[in-house]
Short mmCIF file of C-alpha atoms in Angstrom, two decimals:
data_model
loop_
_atom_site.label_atom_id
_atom_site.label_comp_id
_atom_site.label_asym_id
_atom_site.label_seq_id
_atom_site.Cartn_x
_atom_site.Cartn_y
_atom_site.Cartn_z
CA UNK A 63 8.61 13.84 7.47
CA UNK A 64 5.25 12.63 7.85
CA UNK A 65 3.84 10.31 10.64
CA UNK A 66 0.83 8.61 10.66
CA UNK A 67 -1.12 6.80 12.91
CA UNK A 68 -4.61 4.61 13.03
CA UNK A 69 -6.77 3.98 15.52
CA UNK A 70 -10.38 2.70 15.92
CA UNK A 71 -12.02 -0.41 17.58
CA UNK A 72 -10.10 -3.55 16.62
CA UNK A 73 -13.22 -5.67 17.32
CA UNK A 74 -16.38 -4.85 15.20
CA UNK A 75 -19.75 -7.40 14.65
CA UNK A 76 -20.68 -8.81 11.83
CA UNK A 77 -23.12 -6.50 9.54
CA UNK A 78 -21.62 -3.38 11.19
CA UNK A 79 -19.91 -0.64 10.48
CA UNK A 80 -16.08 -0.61 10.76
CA UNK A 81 -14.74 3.06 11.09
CA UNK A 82 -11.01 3.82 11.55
CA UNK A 83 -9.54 7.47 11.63
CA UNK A 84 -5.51 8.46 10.78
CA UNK A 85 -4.00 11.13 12.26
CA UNK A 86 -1.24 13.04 9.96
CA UNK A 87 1.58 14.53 11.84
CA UNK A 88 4.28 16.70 10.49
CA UNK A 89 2.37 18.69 7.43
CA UNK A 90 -1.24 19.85 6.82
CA UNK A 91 -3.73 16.57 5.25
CA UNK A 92 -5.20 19.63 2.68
CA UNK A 93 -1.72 20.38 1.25
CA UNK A 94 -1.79 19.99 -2.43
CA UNK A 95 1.14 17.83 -2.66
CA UNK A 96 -0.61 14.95 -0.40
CA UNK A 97 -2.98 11.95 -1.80
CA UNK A 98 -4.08 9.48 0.96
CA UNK A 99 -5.17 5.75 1.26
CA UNK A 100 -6.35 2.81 3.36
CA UNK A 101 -4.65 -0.46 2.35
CA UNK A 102 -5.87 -3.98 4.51
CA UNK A 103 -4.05 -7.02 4.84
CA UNK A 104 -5.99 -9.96 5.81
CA UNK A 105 -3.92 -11.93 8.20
CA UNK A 106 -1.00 -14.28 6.24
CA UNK A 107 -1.92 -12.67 3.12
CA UNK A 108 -1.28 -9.87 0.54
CA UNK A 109 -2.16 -6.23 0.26
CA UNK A 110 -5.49 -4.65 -0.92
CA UNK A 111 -5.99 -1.00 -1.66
CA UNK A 112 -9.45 -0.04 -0.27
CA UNK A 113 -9.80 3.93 -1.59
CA UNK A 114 -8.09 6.77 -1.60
CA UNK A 115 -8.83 10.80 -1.52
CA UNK A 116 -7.31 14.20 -2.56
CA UNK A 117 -6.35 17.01 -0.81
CA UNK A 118 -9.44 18.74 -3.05
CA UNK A 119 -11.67 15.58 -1.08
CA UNK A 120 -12.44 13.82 -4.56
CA UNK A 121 -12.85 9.89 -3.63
CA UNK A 122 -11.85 6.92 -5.14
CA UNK A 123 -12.80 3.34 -4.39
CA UNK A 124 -11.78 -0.18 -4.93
CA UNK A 125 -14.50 -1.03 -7.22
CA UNK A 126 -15.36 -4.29 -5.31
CA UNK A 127 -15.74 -2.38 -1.64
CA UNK A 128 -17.25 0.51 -3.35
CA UNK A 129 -20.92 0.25 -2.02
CA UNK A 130 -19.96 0.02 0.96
CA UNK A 131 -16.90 2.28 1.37
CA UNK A 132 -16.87 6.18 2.44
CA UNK A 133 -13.60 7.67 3.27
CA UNK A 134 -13.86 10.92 4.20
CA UNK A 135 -11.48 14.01 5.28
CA UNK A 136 -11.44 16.30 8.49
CA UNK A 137 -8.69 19.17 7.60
CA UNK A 138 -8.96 20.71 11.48
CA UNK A 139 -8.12 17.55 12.92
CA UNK A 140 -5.68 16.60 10.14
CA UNK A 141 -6.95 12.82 9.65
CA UNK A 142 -8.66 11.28 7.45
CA UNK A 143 -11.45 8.26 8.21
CA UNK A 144 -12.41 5.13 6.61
CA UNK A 145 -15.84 3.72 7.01
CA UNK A 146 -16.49 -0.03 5.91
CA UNK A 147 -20.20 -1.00 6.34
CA UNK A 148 -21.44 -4.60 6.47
CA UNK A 149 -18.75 -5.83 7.60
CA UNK A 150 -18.02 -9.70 7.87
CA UNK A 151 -15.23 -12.62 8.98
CA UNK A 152 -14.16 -11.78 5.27
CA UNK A 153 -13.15 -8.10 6.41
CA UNK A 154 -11.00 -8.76 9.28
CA UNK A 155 -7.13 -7.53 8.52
CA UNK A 156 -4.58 -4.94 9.29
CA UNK A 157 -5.94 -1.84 8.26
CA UNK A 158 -3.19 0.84 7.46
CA UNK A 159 -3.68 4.53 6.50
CA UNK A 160 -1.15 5.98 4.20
CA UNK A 161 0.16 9.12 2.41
CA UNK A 162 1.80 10.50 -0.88
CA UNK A 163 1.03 9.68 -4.38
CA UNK A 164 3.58 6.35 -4.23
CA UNK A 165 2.31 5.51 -0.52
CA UNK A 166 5.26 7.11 0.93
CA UNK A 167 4.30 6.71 4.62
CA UNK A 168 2.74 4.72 6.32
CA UNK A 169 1.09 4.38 9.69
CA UNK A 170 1.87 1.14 11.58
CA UNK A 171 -1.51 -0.47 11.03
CA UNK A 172 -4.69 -1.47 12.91
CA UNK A 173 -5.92 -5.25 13.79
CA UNK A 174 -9.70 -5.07 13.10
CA UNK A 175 -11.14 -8.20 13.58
CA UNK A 176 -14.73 -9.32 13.06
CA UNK A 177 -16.92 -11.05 15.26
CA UNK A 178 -19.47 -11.07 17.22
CA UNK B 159 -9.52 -5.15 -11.44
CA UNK B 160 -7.22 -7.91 -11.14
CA UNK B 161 -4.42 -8.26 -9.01
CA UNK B 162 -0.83 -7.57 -10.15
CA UNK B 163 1.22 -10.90 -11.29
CA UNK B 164 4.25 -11.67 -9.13
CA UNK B 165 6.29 -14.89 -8.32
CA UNK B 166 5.06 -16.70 -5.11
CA UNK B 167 8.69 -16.89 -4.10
CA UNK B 168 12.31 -15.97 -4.62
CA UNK B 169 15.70 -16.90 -3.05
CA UNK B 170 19.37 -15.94 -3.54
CA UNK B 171 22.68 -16.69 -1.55
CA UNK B 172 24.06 -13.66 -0.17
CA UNK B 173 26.01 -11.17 -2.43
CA UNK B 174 23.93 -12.66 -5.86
CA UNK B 175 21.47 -10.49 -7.15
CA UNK B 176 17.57 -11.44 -8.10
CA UNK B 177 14.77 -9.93 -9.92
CA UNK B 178 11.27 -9.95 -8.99
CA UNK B 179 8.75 -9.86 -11.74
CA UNK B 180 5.66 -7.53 -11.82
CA UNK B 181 2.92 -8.26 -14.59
CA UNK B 182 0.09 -6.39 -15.03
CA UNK B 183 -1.85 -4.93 -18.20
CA UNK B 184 -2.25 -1.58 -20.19
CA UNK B 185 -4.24 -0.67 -17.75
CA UNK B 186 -2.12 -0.04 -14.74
CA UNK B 187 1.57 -1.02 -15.51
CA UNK B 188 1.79 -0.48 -18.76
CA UNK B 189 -0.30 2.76 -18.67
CA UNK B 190 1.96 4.99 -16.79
CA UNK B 191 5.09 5.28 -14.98
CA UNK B 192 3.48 5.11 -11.91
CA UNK B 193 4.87 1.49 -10.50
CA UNK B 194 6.07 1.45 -6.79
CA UNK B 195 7.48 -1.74 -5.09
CA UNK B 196 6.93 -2.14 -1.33
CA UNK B 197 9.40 -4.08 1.14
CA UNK B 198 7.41 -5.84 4.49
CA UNK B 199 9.55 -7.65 7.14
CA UNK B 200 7.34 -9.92 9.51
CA UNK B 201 4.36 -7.83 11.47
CA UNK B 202 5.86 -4.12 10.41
CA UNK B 203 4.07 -2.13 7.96
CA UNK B 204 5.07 -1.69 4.00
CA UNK B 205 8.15 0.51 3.23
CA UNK B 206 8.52 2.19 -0.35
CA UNK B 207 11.82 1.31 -1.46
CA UNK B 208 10.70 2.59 -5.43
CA UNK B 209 8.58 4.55 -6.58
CA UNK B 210 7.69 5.84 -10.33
CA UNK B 211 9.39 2.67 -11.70
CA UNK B 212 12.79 3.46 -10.78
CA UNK B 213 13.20 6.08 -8.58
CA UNK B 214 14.44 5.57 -5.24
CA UNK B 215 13.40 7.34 -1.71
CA UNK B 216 15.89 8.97 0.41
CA UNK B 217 17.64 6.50 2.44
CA UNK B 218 16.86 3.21 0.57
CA UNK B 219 19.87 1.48 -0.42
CA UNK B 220 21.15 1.71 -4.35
CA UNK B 221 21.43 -2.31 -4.25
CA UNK B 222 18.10 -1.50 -5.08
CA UNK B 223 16.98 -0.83 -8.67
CA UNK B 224 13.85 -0.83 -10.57
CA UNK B 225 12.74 -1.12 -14.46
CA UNK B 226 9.92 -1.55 -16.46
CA UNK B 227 9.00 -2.72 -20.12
CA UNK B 228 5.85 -2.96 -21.21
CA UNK B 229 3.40 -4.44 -19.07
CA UNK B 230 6.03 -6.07 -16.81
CA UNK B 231 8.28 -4.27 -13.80
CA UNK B 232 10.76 -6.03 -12.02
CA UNK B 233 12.73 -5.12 -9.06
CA UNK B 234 16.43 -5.98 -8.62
CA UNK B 235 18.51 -6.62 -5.78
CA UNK B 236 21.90 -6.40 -5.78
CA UNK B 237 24.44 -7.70 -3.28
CA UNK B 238 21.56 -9.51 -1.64
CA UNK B 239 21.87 -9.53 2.26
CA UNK B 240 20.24 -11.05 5.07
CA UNK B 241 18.45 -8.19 5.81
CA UNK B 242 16.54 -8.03 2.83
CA UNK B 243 15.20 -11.25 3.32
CA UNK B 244 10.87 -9.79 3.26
CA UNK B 245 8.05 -9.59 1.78
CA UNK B 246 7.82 -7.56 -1.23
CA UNK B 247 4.94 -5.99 -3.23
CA UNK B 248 4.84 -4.35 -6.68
CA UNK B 249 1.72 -1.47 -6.71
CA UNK B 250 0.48 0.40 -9.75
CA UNK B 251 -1.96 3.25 -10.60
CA UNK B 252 -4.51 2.34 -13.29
CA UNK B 253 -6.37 3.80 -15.60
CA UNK B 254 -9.35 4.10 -13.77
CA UNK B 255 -8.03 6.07 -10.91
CA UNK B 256 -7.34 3.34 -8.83
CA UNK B 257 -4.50 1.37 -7.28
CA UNK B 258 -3.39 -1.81 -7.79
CA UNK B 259 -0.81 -4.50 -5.30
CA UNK B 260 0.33 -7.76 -6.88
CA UNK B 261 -0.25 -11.19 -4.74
CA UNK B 262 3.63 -10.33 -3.04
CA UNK B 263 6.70 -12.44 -3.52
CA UNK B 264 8.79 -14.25 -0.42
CA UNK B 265 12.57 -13.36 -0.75
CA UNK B 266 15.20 -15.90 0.66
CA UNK B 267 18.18 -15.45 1.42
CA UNK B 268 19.66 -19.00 1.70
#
């Protein structure tokens, strides 16, 4: 069973970068059964999938965060990290990691707000 | 890419069933049988309760069911409890490697 968990600053200014990492407990991030995401929820509303990678490390992005998107994948740590740059009011949600091709799992999600 | 069409809001006594609605396009629902539908209770994170249109997880309840034709999935509820009164959220791959959430739809139980 898989566990994952976020963690990162949960304040960030505007027009930096926001960086989260997700730790994966319970089976190995590079495994070739295992595809892994970021999903935000702005606060009071609905779900948006931010990018997702492979095992292999092949990215993909929501194609209106993808300039400034890199998610990225450490396999000796077993995580996986989001970076969102240029951040604004706009970007502040619940930022949650999660794992398997259907979103299985998910990690219990991270408050980032933005402000200076 | 467009959100995923769902009703704003549903509601059901207890022990009736509903159906919540899932609309997308060729690209993403009606492209594969990749649909998953996502239950969220009040500041907890998403839970899969289906996945590939129909299938269900170990340890979700069969009072949950899922279908799909065409360019539409729906989600039923059977036997509708308290409990299940949530959030819930339809999610598709599409056809350009992404993923796709509809708007979510408020379950009731009255």
């Amino acid at each position: 069973q898989l566990q994952l968990q976020e963690s990162g600053p949960g304040l960030v200014k505007p027009s930096e970068t926001l960086s989260l990492t997700c730790t994966v407990s319970g089976g190995s991030i590079s495994s070739s059964n295992y595809y892994w995401g970021w999903i935000r929820q702005p606060p009071g509303k609905g779900l948006e999938w931010i990018g997702s990678i492979y095992y292999s490390g092949n990215t993909y992005y929501n194609p209106s965060l993808k300039s400034r998107v890199t998610i990225s994948l450490d396999a000796s740590k077993n995580q996986f990290s989001l970076r969102l740059s240029s951040v604004t009011a706009a970007d502040t949600a619940v930022y949650y990691c999660a794992g398997s091709l259907s979103f299985d799992y998910w990690g219990q999600g991270a408050l980032v707000t933005v402000s200076s | 890419q467009s959100a995923l069409t769902q009703p704003a809001s549903v509601s059901g006594s207890p022990g009736q069933s509903i159906t919540i609605s899932c609309t997308g396009t060729s690209s993403d629902v009606g492209a594969y049988n990749y649909v998953s539908w996502y239950q969220q209770h009040p500041g907890k994170a998403p839970k899969l309760m289906i996945y590939d249109v129909s299938n269900r997880p170990s340890g979700v309840s069969n009072r949950f069911s899922g279908s799909k034709s065409g360019n539409t999935a729906s989600l039923t509820i059977s036997g509708l409890q308290a409990e299940d009164e949530a959030d819930y959220y339809c999610g598709s791959h599409t056809t350009s490697n992404s993923v796709v959430f509809g708007g979510g739809t408020k379950l009731t139980v009255l």
